[in-house]
PDB file of C-alpha atoms in Angstrom:
ATOM      1  CA  MET A   1       0.000   0.000   0.000  1.00  0.00           C
ATOM      2  CA  ILE A   2       1.161   3.495  -0.742  1.00  0.00           C
ATOM      3  CA  ASP A   3       0.771   6.697   1.242  1.00  0.00           C
ATOM      4  CA  TYR A   4      -2.795   7.567   2.234  1.00  0.00           C
ATOM      5  CA  THR A   5      -2.817  10.900   0.424  1.00  0.00           C
ATOM      6  CA  PHE A   6      -0.639  10.200  -2.609  1.00  0.00           C
ATOM      7  CA  TRP A   7      -2.874   7.593  -4.226  1.00  0.00           C
ATOM      8  CA  ARG A   8      -5.684  10.144  -4.570  1.00  0.00           C
ATOM      9  CA  LEU A   9      -3.571  12.747  -6.420  1.00  0.00           C
ATOM     10  CA  PRO A  10      -3.606  11.154  -9.905  1.00  0.00           C
ATOM     11  CA  PHE A  11      -7.380  10.798  -9.715  1.00  0.00           C
ATOM     12  CA  LEU A  12      -7.710  14.473  -8.743  1.00  0.00           C
ATOM     13  CA  LEU A  13      -5.355  15.468 -11.563  1.00  0.00           C
ATOM     14  CA  HIS A  14      -7.386  13.428 -14.050  1.00  0.00           C
ATOM     15  CA  ILE A  15     -10.645  15.071 -12.961  1.00  0.00           C
ATOM     16  CA  THR A  16      -9.044  18.516 -13.132  1.00  0.00           C
ATOM     17  CA  ILE A  17      -7.591  18.230 -16.622  1.00  0.00           C
ATOM     18  CA  GLU A  18     -10.407  16.208 -18.164  1.00  0.00           C
ATOM     19  CA  SER A  19     -13.267  18.398 -16.879  1.00  0.00           C
ATOM     20  CA  ALA A  20     -12.497  21.074 -19.466  1.00  0.00           C
ATOM     21  CA  ALA A  21     -12.306  18.380 -22.150  1.00  0.00           C
ATOM     22  CA  VAL A  22     -15.709  17.037 -21.075  1.00  0.00           C
ATOM     23  CA  PHE A  23     -17.202  20.485 -21.612  1.00  0.00           C
ATOM     24  CA  LEU A  24     -15.508  21.044 -24.971  1.00  0.00           C
ATOM     25  CA  PHE A  25     -16.231  17.602 -26.400  1.00  0.00           C
ATOM     26  CA  THR A  26     -19.895  17.641 -25.358  1.00  0.00           C
ATOM     27  CA  CYS A  27     -20.835  21.316 -25.809  1.00  0.00           C
ATOM     28  CA  ARG A  28     -18.445  22.499 -28.547  1.00  0.00           C
ATOM     29  CA  PRO A  29     -17.284  19.377 -30.400  1.00  0.00           C
ATOM     30  CA  GLU A  30     -16.424  21.331 -33.559  1.00  0.00           C
ATOM     31  CA  SER A  31     -13.644  23.102 -31.609  1.00  0.00           C
ATOM     32  CA  GLN A  32     -11.709  19.810 -31.534  1.00  0.00           C
ATOM     33  CA  LEU A  33     -11.333  19.566 -35.299  1.00  0.00           C
ATOM     34  CA  SER A  34      -9.054  21.651 -37.476  1.00  0.00           C
ATOM     35  CA  THR A  35     -11.549  21.992 -40.319  1.00  0.00           C
ATOM     36  CA  LYS A  36     -14.131  24.770 -40.500  1.00  0.00           C
ATOM     37  CA  GLU A  37     -16.982  22.388 -41.189  1.00  0.00           C
ATOM     38  CA  CYS A  38     -17.731  19.558 -38.804  1.00  0.00           C
ATOM     39  CA  SER A  39     -20.142  16.851 -39.944  1.00  0.00           C
ATOM     40  CA  VAL A  40     -23.068  15.798 -37.794  1.00  0.00           C
ATOM     41  CA  GLU A  41     -21.513  12.341 -37.456  1.00  0.00           C
ATOM     42  CA  ALA A  42     -18.220  13.792 -36.242  1.00  0.00           C
ATOM     43  CA  ARG A  43     -20.055  15.928 -33.658  1.00  0.00           C
ATOM     44  CA  LEU A  44     -21.930  12.874 -32.392  1.00  0.00           C
ATOM     45  CA  VAL A  45     -18.738  10.842 -32.031  1.00  0.00           C
ATOM     46  CA  LEU A  46     -17.003  13.710 -30.224  1.00  0.00           C
ATOM     47  CA  ARG A  47     -19.981  14.160 -27.885  1.00  0.00           C
ATOM     48  CA  GLN A  48     -19.916  10.447 -27.152  1.00  0.00           C
ATOM     49  CA  TYR A  49     -16.206  10.766 -26.325  1.00  0.00           C
ATOM     50  CA  GLY A  50     -17.087  13.646 -23.982  1.00  0.00           C
ATOM     51  CA  ALA A  51     -19.593  11.379 -22.237  1.00  0.00           C
ATOM     52  CA  LEU A  52     -16.910   8.701 -21.833  1.00  0.00           C
ATOM     53  CA  LEU A  53     -14.593  11.298 -20.294  1.00  0.00           C
ATOM     54  CA  ALA A  54     -17.387  12.365 -17.930  1.00  0.00           C
ATOM     55  CA  SER A  55     -17.806   8.704 -16.946  1.00  0.00           C
ATOM     56  CA  SER A  56     -14.080   8.397 -16.250  1.00  0.00           C
ATOM     57  CA  ASN A  57     -14.302  11.510 -14.061  1.00  0.00           C
ATOM     58  CA  LEU A  58     -17.172   9.967 -12.085  1.00  0.00           C
ATOM     59  CA  ILE A  59     -15.177   6.751 -11.645  1.00  0.00           C
ATOM     60  CA  CYS A  60     -12.231   8.821 -10.391  1.00  0.00           C
ATOM     61  CA  LEU A  61     -14.488  10.721  -7.998  1.00  0.00           C
ATOM     62  CA  GLY A  62     -15.896   7.469  -6.625  1.00  0.00           C
ATOM     63  CA  THR A  63     -12.358   6.133  -6.218  1.00  0.00           C
ATOM     64  CA  ILE A  64     -11.202   9.250  -4.370  1.00  0.00           C
ATOM     65  CA  LEU A  65     -14.100   8.946  -1.928  1.00  0.00           C
ATOM     66  CA  GLN A  66     -13.006   5.449  -0.882  1.00  0.00           C
ATOM     67  CA  PRO A  67     -11.400   5.372   2.582  1.00  0.00           C
ATOM     68  CA  TYR A  68      -8.298   3.510   1.412  1.00  0.00           C
ATOM     69  CA  SER A  69      -6.477   2.236  -1.639  1.00  0.00           C
ATOM     70  CA  SER A  70      -7.388  -1.297  -2.706  1.00  0.00           C
ATOM     71  CA  SER A  71      -6.637  -3.709  -5.523  1.00  0.00           C
ATOM     72  CA  LEU A  72      -9.565  -2.150  -7.423  1.00  0.00           C
ATOM     73  CA  THR A  73      -7.927   1.287  -7.005  1.00  0.00           C
ATOM     74  CA  ARG A  74      -4.749  -0.085  -8.569  1.00  0.00           C
ATOM     75  CA  GLN A  75      -6.669  -1.702 -11.428  1.00  0.00           C
ATOM     76  CA  ILE A  76      -8.511   1.551 -12.182  1.00  0.00           C
ATOM     77  CA  ALA A  77      -5.195   3.433 -12.070  1.00  0.00           C
ATOM     78  CA  LEU A  78      -3.615   1.044 -14.582  1.00  0.00           C
ATOM     79  CA  ALA A  79      -6.656   1.300 -16.861  1.00  0.00           C
ATOM     80  CA  LEU A  80      -6.266   5.084 -16.797  1.00  0.00           C
ATOM     81  CA  VAL A  81      -2.583   4.722 -17.734  1.00  0.00           C
ATOM     82  CA  VAL A  82      -3.780   3.023 -20.915  1.00  0.00           C
ATOM     83  CA  TYR A  83      -6.246   5.872 -21.552  1.00  0.00           C
ATOM     84  CA  HIS A  84      -3.625   8.623 -21.034  1.00  0.00           C
ATOM     85  CA  VAL A  85      -1.218   7.031 -23.528  1.00  0.00           C
ATOM     86  CA  PHE A  86      -3.539   8.037 -26.372  1.00  0.00           C
ATOM     87  CA  PRO A  87      -3.778  11.776 -25.549  1.00  0.00           C
ATOM     88  CA  CYS A  88       0.042  11.670 -25.248  1.00  0.00           C
ATOM     89  CA  HIS A  89       0.188  10.182 -28.743  1.00  0.00           C
ATOM     90  CA  ARG A  90      -2.206  12.830 -30.095  1.00  0.00           C
ATOM     91  CA  ALA A  91      -0.210  15.666 -28.491  1.00  0.00           C
ATOM     92  CA  TRP A  92       3.075  14.222 -29.805  1.00  0.00           C
ATOM     93  CA  PHE A  93       1.613  13.940 -33.298  1.00  0.00           C
ATOM     94  CA  ARG A  94       0.360  17.545 -33.150  1.00  0.00           C
ATOM     95  CA  LEU A  95       3.810  18.728 -32.020  1.00  0.00           C
ATOM     96  CA  GLN A  96       5.510  16.846 -34.854  1.00  0.00           C
ATOM     97  CA  ALA A  97       2.983  18.227 -37.343  1.00  0.00           C
ATOM     98  CA  GLY A  98       3.745  21.774 -36.208  1.00  0.00           C
ATOM     99  CA  HIS A  99       0.548  22.591 -34.316  1.00  0.00           C
ATOM    100  CA  GLU A 100       2.376  24.066 -31.336  1.00  0.00           C
ATOM    101  CA  GLY A 101       0.406  27.291 -31.128  1.00  0.00           C
ATOM    102  CA  LYS A 102       1.500  29.238 -34.194  1.00  0.00           C
ATOM    103  CA  LYS A 103      -0.929  29.134 -37.078  1.00  0.00           C
ATOM    104  CA  GLY A 104      -0.524  30.391 -40.612  1.00  0.00           C
ATOM    105  CA  ALA A 105      -2.096  33.515 -42.073  1.00  0.00           C
ATOM    106  CA  GLY A 106      -5.856  33.608 -41.682  1.00  0.00           C
ATOM    107  CA  GLU A 107      -5.951  30.749 -39.177  1.00  0.00           C
ATOM    108  CA  ARG A 108      -6.709  31.156 -35.505  1.00  0.00           C
ATOM    109  CA  ARG A 109      -4.007  30.883 -32.880  1.00  0.00           C
ATOM    110  CA  VAL A 110      -4.179  27.853 -30.603  1.00  0.00           C
ATOM    111  CA  PRO A 111      -5.230  28.973 -27.086  1.00  0.00           C
ATOM    112  CA  PHE A 112      -2.671  28.308 -24.335  1.00  0.00           C
ATOM    113  CA  LEU A 113      -4.744  25.574 -22.679  1.00  0.00           C
ATOM    114  CA  ALA A 114      -5.155  23.788 -26.031  1.00  0.00           C
ATOM    115  CA  ARG A 115      -1.435  23.692 -26.827  1.00  0.00           C
ATOM    116  CA  PRO A 116      -0.083  20.219 -27.597  1.00  0.00           C
ATOM    117  CA  ASP A 117       3.076  20.755 -25.530  1.00  0.00           C
ATOM    118  CA  LEU A 118       0.952  21.460 -22.449  1.00  0.00           C
ATOM    119  CA  HIS A 119      -1.260  18.447 -23.207  1.00  0.00           C
ATOM    120  CA  LEU A 120       1.789  16.218 -23.565  1.00  0.00           C
ATOM    121  CA  VAL A 121       3.236  17.308 -20.214  1.00  0.00           C
ATOM    122  CA  LEU A 122      -0.087  16.892 -18.380  1.00  0.00           C
ATOM    123  CA  HIS A 123      -0.891  13.489 -19.852  1.00  0.00           C
ATOM    124  CA  VAL A 124       2.645  12.165 -19.285  1.00  0.00           C
ATOM    125  CA  ALA A 125       2.315  13.323 -15.657  1.00  0.00           C
ATOM    126  CA  CYS A 126      -0.999  11.469 -15.395  1.00  0.00           C
ATOM    127  CA  CYS A 127       0.547   8.334 -16.915  1.00  0.00           C
ATOM    128  CA  ALA A 128       3.434   8.391 -14.463  1.00  0.00           C
ATOM    129  CA  ALA A 129       1.257   9.113 -11.429  1.00  0.00           C
ATOM    130  CA  PHE A 130      -1.321   6.445 -12.301  1.00  0.00           C
ATOM    131  CA  ALA A 131       1.467   3.943 -13.032  1.00  0.00           C
ATOM    132  CA  ALA A 132       2.949   4.635  -9.593  1.00  0.00           C
ATOM    133  CA  VAL A 133      -0.422   4.015  -7.929  1.00  0.00           C
ATOM    134  CA  GLY A 134      -1.065   0.913 -10.023  1.00  0.00           C
ATOM    135  CA  ILE A 135       2.340  -0.672  -9.516  1.00  0.00           C
ATOM    136  CA  PHE A 136       3.205   0.273  -5.932  1.00  0.00           C
TER     137      PHE A 136
END
């Protein structure tokens, strides 16, 4: 078993960083795509993803409210490591493709909180913290 307070931190971090994503994916799904036009199907898929993120936040909240860390806590943490690998991959791809916050003429600038370098750092931190909870 790990420290009483530490095991809750990754779950709090996940809720904190994913809450904004829940809002954007469910209420403004078109903001997640680089194209001006977003098909109805794409909006529906993005909203569904937002609902999945909301579900993961509720699972994290339920886990945080438990009095102690258990084997289920560790299993949830390891499952969330798997989840956070994919936002890391997306952020890395966006960095390699040159979407680091500077857009060309006529295109909008990427807001600070939407920058791929920030996303990469936050999701790598989540991966590491959840891995620590899941392994130790």
